[in-house]
Every structure is written in structure tokens, then in C-alpha cells.
N, CA, C and O atoms as a printed pandas DataFrame, in Angstrom:
     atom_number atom_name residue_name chain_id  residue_number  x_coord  y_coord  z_coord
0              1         N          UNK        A               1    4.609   51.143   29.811
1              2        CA          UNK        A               1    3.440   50.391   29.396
2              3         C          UNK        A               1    3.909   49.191   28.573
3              4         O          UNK        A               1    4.429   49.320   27.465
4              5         N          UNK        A               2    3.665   47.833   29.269
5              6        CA          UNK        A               2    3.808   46.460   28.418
6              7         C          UNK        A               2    2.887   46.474   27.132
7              8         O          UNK        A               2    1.796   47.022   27.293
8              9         N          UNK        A               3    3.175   45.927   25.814
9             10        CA          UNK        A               3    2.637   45.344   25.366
10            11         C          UNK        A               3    1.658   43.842   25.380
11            12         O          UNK        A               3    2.280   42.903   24.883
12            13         N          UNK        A               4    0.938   43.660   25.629
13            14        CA          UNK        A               4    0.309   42.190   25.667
14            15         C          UNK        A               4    0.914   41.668   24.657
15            16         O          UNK        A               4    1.035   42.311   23.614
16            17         N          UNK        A               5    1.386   40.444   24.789
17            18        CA          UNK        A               5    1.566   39.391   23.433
18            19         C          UNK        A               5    0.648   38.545   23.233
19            20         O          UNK        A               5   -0.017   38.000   24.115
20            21         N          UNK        A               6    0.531   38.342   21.790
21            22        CA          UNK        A               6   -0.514   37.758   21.434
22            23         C          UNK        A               6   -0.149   36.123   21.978
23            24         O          UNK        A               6    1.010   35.821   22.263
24            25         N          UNK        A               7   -1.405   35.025   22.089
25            26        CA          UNK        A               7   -0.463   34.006   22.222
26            27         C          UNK        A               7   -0.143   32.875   20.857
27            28         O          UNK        A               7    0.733   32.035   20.649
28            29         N          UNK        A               8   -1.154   33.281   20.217
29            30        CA          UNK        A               8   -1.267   32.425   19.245
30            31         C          UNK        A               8    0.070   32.512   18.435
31            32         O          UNK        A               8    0.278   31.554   17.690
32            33         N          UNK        A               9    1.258   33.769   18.467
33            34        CA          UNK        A               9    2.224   33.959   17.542
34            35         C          UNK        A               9    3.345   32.783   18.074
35            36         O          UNK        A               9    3.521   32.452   19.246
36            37         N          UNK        A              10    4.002   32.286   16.954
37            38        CA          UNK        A              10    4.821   31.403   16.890
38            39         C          UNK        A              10    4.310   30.672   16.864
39            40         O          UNK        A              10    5.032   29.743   16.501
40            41         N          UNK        A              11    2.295   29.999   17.212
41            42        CA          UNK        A              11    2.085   28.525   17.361
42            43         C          UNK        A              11    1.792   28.251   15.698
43            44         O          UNK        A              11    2.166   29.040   14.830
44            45         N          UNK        A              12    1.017   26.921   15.406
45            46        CA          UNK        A              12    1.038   26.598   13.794
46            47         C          UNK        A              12   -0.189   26.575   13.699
47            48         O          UNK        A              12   -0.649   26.516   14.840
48            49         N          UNK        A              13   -1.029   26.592   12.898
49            50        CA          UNK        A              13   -1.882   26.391   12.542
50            51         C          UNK        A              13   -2.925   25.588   13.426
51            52         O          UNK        A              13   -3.867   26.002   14.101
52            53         N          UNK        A              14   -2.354   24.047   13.158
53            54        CA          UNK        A              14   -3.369   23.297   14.314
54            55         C          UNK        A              14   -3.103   23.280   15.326
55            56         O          UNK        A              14   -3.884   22.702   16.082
56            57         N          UNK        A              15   -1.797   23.929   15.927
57            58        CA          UNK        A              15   -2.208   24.449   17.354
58            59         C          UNK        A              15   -3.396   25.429   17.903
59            60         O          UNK        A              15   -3.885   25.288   19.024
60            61         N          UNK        A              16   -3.732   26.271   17.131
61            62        CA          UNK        A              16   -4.825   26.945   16.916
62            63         C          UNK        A              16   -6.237   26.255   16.779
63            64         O          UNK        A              16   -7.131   26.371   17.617
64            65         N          UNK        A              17   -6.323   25.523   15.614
65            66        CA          UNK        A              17   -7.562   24.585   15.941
66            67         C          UNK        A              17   -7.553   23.683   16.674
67            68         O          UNK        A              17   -8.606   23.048   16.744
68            69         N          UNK        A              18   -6.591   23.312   17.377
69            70        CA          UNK        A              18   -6.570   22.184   18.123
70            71         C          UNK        A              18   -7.248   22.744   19.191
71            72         O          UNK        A              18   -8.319   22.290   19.593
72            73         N          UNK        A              19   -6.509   24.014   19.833
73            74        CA          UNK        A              19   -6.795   24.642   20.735
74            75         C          UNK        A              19   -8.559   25.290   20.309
75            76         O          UNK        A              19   -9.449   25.045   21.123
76            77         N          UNK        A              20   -8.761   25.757   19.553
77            78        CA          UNK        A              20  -10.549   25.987   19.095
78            79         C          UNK        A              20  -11.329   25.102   19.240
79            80         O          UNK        A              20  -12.516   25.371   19.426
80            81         N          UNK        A              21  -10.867   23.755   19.195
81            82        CA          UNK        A              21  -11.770   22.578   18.854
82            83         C          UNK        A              21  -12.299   22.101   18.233
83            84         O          UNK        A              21  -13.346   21.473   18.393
84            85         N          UNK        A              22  -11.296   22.408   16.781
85            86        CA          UNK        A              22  -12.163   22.331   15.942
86            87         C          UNK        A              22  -11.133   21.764   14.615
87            88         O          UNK        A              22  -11.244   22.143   13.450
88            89         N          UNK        A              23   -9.882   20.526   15.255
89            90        CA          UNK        A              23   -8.956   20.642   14.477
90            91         C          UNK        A              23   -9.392   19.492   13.500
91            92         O          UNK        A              23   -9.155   19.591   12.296
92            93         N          UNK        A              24  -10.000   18.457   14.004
93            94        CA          UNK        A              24  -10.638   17.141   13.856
94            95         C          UNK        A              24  -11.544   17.560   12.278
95            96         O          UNK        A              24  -11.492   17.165   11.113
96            97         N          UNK        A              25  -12.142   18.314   12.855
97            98        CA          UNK        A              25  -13.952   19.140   11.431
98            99         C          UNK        A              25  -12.864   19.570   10.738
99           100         O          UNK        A              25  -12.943   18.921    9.694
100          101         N          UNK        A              26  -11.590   20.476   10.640
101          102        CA          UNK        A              26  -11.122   21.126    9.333
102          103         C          UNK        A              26  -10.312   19.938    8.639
103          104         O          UNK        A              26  -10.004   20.109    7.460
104          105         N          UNK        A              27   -9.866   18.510    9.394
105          106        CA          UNK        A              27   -9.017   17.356    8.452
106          107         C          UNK        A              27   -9.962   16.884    7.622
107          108         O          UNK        A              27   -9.738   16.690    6.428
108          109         N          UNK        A              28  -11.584   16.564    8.427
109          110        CA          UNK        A              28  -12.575   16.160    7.392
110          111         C          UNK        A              28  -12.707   16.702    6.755
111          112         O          UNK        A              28  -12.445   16.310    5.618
112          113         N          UNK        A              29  -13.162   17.895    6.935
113          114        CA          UNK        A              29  -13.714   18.179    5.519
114          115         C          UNK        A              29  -12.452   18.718    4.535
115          116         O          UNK        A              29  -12.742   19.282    3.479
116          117         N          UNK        A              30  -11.455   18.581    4.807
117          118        CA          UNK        A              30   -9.998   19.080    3.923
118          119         C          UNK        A              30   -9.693   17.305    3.103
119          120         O          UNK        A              30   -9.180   16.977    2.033
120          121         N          UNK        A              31  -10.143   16.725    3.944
121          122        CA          UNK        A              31   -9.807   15.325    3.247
122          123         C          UNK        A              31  -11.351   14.843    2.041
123          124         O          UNK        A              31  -11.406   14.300    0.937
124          125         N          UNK        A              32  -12.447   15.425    3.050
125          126        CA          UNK        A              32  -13.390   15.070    1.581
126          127         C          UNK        A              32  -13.335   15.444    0.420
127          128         O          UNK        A              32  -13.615   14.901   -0.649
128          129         N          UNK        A              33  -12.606   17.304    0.947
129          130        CA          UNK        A              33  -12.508   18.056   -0.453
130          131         C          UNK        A              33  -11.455   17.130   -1.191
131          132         O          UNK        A              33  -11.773   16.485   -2.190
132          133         N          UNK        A              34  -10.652   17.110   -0.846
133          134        CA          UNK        A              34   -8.636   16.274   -1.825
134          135         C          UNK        A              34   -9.875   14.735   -2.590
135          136         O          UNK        A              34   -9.899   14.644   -3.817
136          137         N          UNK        A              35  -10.600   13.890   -1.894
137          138        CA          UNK        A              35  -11.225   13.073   -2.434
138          139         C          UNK        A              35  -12.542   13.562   -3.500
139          140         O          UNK        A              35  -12.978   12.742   -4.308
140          141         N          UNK        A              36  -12.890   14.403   -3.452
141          142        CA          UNK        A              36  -14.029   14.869   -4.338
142          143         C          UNK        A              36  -13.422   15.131   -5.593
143          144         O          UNK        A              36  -13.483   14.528   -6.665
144          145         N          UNK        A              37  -12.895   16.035   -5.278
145          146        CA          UNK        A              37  -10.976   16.609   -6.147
146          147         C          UNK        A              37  -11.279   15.186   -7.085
147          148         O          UNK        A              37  -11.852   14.945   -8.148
148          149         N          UNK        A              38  -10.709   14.574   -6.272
149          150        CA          UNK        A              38   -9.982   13.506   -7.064
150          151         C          UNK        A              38  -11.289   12.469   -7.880
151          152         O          UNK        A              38  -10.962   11.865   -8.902
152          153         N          UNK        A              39  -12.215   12.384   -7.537
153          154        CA          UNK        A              39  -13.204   11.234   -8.130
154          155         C          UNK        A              39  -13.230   12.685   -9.182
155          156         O          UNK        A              39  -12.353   12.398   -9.997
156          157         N          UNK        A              40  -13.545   13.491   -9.414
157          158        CA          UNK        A              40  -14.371   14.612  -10.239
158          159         C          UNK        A              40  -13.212   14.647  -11.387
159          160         O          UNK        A              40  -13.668   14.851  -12.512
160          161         N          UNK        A              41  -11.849   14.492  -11.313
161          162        CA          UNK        A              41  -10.710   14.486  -12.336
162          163         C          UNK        A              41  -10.447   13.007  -13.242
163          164         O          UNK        A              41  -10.000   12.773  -14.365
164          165         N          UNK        A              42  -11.093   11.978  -11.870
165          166        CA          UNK        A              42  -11.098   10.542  -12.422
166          167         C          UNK        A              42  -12.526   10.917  -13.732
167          168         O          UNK        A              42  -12.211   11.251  -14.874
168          169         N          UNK        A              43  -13.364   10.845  -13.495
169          170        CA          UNK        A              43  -14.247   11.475  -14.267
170          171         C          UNK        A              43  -14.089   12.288  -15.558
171          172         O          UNK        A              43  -14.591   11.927  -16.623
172          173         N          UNK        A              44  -13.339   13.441  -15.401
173          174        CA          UNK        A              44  -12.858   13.800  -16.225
174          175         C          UNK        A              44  -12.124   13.727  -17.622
175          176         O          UNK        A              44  -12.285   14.167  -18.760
176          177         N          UNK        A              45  -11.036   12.764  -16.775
177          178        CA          UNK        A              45   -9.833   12.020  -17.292
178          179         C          UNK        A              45  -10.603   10.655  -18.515
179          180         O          UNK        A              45  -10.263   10.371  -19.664
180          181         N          UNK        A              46  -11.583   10.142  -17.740
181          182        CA          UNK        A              46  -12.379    8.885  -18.870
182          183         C          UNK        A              46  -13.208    9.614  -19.089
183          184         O          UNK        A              46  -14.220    8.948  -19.307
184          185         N          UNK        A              47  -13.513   11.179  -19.212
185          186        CA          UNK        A              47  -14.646   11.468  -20.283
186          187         C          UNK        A              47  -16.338   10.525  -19.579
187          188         O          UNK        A              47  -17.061    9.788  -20.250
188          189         N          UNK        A              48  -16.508   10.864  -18.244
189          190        CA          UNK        A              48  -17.717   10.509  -17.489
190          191         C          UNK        A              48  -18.121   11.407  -17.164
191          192         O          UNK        A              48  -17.576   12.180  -16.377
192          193         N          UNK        A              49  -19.554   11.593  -17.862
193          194        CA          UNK        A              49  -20.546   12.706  -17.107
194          195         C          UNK        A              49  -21.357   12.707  -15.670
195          196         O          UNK        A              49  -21.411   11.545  -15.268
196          197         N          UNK        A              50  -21.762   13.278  -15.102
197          198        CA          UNK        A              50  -22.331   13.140  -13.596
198          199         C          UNK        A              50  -23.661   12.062  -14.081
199          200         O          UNK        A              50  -24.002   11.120  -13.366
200          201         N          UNK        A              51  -24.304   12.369  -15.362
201          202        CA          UNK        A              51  -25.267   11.367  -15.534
202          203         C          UNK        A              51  -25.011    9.991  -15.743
203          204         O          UNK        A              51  -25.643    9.027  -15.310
204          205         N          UNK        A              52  -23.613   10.032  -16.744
205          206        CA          UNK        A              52  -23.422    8.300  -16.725
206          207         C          UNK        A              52  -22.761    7.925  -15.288
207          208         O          UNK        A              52  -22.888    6.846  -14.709
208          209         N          UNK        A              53  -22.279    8.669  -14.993
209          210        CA          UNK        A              53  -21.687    8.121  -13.802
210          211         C          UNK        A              53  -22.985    7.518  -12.812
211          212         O          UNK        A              53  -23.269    6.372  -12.465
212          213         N          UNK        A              54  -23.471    8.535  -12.603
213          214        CA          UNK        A              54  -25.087    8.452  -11.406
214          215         C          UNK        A              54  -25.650    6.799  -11.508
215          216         O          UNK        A              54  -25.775    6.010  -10.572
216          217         N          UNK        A              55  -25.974    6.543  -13.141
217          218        CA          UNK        A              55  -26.357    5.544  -13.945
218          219         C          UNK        A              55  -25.384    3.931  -13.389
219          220         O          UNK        A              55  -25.805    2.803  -13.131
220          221         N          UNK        A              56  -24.036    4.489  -13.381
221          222        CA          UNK        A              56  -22.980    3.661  -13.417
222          223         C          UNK        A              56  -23.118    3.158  -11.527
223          224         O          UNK        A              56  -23.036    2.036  -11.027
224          225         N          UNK        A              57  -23.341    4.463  -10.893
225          226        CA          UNK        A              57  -23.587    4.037   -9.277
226          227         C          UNK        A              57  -24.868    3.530   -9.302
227          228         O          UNK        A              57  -25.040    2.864   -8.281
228          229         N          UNK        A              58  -25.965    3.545  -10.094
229          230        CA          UNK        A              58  -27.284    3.020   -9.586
230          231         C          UNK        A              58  -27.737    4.002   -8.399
231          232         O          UNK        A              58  -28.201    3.680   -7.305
232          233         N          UNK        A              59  -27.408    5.637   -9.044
233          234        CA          UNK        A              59  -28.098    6.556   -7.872
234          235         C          UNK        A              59  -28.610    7.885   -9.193
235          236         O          UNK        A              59  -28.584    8.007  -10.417
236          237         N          UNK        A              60  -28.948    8.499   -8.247
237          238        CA          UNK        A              60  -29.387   10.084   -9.445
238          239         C          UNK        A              60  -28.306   10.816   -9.261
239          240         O          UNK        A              60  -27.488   10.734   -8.345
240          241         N          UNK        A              61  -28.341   11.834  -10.539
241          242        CA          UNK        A              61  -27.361   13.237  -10.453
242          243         C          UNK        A              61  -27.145   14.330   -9.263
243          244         O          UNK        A              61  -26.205   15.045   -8.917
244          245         N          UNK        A              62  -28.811   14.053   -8.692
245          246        CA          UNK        A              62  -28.107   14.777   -7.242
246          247         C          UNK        A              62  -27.415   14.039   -6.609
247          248         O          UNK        A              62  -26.749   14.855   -5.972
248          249         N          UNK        A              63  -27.025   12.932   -6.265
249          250        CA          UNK        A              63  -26.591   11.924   -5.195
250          251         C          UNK        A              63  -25.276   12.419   -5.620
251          252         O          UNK        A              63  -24.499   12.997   -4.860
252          253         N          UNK        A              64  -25.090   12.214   -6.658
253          254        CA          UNK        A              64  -23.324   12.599   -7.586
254          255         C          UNK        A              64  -22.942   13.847   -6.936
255          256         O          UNK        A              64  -22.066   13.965   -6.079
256          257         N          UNK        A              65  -23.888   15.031   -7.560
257          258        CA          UNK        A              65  -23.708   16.566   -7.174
258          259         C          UNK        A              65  -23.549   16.160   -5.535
259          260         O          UNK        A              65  -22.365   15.850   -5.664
260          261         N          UNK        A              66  -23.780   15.941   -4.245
261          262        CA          UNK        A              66  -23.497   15.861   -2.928
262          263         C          UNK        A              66  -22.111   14.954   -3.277
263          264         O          UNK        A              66  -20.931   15.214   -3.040
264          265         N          UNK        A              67  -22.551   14.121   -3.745
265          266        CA          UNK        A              67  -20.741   13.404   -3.391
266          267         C          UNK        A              67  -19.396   13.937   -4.062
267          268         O          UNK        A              67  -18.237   13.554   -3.907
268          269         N          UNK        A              68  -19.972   15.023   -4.919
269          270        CA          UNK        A              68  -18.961   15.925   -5.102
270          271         C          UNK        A              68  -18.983   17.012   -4.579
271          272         O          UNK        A              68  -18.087   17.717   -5.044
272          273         N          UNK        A              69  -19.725   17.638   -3.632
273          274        CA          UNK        A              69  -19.910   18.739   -2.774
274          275         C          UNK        A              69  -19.013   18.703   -1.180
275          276         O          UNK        A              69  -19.468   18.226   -0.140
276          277         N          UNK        A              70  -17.702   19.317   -1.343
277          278        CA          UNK        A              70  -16.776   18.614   -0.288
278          279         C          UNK        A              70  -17.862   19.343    0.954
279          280         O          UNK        A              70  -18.091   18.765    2.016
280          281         N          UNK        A              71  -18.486   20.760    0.575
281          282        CA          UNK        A              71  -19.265   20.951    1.731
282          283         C          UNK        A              71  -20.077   19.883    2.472
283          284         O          UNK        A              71  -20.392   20.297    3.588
284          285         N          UNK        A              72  -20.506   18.682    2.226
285          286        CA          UNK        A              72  -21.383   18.200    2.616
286          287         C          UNK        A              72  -21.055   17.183    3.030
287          288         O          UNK        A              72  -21.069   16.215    2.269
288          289         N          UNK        A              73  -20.526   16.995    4.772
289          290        CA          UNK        A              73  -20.608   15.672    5.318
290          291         C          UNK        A              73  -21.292   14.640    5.562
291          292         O          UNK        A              73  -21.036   13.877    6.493
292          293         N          UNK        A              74  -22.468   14.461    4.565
293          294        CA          UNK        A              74  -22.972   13.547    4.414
294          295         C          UNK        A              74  -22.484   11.741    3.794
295          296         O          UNK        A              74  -22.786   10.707    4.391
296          297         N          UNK        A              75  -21.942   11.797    2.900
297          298        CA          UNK        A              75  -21.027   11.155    2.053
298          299         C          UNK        A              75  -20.073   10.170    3.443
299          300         O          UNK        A              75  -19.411   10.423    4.449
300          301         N          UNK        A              76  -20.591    8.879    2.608
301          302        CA          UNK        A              76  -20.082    7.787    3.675
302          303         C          UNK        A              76  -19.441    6.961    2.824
303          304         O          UNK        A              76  -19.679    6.550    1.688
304          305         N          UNK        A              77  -18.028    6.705    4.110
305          306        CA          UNK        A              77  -16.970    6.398    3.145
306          307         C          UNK        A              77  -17.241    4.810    2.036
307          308         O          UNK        A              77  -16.364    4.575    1.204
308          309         N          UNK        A              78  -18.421    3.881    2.131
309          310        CA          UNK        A              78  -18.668    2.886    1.430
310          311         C          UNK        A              78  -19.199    3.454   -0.120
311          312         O          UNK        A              78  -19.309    2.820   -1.170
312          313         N          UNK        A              79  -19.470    4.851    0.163
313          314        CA          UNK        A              79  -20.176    5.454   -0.955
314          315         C          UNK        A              79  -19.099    5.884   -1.423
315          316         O          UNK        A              79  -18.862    5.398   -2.528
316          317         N          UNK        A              80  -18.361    6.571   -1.067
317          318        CA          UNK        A              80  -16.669    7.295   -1.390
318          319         C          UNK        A              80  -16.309    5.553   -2.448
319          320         O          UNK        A              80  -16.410    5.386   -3.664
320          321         N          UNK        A              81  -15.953    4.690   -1.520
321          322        CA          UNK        A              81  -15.457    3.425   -1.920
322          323         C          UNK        A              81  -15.824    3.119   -3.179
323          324         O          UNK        A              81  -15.075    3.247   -4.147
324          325         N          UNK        A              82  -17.170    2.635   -3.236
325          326        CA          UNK        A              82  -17.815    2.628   -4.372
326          327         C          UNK        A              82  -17.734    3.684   -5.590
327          328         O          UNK        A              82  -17.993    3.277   -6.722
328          329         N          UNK        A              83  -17.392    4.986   -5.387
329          330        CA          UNK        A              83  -16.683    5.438   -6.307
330          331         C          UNK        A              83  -15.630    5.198   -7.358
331          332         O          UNK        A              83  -15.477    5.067   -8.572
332          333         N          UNK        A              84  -15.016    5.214   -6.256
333          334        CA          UNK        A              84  -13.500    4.628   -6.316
334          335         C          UNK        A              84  -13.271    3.337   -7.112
335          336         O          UNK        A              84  -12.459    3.348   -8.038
336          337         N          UNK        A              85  -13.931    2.256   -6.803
337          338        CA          UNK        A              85  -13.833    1.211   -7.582
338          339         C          UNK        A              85  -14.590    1.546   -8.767
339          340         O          UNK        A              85  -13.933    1.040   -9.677
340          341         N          UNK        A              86  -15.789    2.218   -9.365
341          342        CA          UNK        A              86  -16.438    2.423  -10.347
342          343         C          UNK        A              86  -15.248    3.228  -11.911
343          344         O          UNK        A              86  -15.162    3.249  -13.139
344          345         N          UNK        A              87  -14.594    3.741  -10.668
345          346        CA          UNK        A              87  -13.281    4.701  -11.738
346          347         C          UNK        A              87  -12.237    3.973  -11.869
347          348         O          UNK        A              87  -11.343    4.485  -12.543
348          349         N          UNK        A              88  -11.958    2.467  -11.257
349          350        CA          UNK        A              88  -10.936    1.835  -11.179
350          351         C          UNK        A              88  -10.038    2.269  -10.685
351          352         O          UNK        A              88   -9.025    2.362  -11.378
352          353         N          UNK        A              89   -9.992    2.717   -9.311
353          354        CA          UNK        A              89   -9.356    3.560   -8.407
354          355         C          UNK        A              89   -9.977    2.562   -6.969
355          356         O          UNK        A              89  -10.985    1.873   -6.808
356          357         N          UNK        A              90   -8.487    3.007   -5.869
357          358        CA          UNK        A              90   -8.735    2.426   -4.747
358          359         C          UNK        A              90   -8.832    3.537   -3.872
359          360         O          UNK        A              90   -8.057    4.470   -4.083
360          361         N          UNK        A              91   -9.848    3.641   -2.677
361          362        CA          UNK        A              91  -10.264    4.468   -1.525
362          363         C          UNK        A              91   -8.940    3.983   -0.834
363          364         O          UNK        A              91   -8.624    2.841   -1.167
364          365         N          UNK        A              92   -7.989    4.682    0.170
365          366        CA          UNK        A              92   -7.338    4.279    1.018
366          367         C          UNK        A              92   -7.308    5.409    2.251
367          368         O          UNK        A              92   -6.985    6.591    2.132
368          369         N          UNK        A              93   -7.644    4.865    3.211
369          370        CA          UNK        A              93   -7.594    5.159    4.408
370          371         C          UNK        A              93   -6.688    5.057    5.585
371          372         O          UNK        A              93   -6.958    4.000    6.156
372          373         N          UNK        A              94   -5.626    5.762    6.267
373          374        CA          UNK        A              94   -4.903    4.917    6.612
374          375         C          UNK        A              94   -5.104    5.697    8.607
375          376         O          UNK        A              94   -5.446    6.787    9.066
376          377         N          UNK        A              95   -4.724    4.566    9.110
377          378        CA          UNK        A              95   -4.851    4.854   10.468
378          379         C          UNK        A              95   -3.028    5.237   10.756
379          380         O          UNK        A              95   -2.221    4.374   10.412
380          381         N          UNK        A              96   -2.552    6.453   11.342
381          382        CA          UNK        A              96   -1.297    6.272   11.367
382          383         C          UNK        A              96   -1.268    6.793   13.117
383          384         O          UNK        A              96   -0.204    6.820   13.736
């Protein structure tokens, strides 16, 4: 009696989602989270609350709470941007 082999052993990770279809959805939202990450520490770091900040974007505290919610692909990268410059920080995007 053969064993079946699995096939997925030896492949990596995004061979797996690549192969699921689903490798594309886990970079986004792995890259919104590393950027949320990062505006929420910029924040931190100058002692900015979600309210002055909100104030500082010319939006409300929920708008903040979603743009720090890596769950939520809503968040468009001019809004990301605008972060970014508000913390004196640059958005970079790179096509490789």
C-alpha cells in the first residue's frame, strides 16, 4: 500500500496561495497592516491622538479608526498619502 504524498510539501508559502488564488488579497492586506503599523507608531512617537490627528486630516475619529483598521480595504492610497505627509513621513510604493 502507497502512501499518497501530499503536494503542497516542499512548496512555500505563496506557492500555496498562488495556487488558491488568493496570493495577491494576502500582500494587500499584509502591506496595509506594515502601513497602519506604521502611521499608528508615527502617532505615537509625536504624542498624536486619533482626535487631533482626525482634526489634523479634516476627517472624524472613525475615518482614523478604519485607516487604522488593516482589516479594512477600504483605505485609498491618496488617503494613506495624506497620512504620511501629515506625520512628515513619505508613502512609497514601488513597482518592482
Amino acid at each position: 500500500m502507497t502512501k499518497k504524498k501530499n503536494p503542497h510539501i516542499g512548496s512555500s508559502l505563496n506557492d500555496l496561495l498562488k495556487e488558491e488564488g488568493v496570493l495577491e488579497q494576502f500582500r494587500n492586506a499584509a502591506a496595509k497592516e506594515v502601513i497602519a503599523w506604521q502611521i499608528e507608531q508615527e502617532m505615537k512617537a509625536k504624542d498624536i491622538s486619533k482626535n487631533a490627528f482626525a482634526k489634523l486630516m479634516g476627517t472624524s475619529r472613525t475615518q482614523i479608526d478604519r485607516l487604522l483598521d488593516p482589516t479594512l480595504e477600504s483605505t485609498t492610497i491618496d488617503t494613506l498619502e495624506r497620512a504620511a505627509k501629515i506625520l512628515g513621513r513619505e508613502l512609497r510604493i514601488e513597482l518592482r
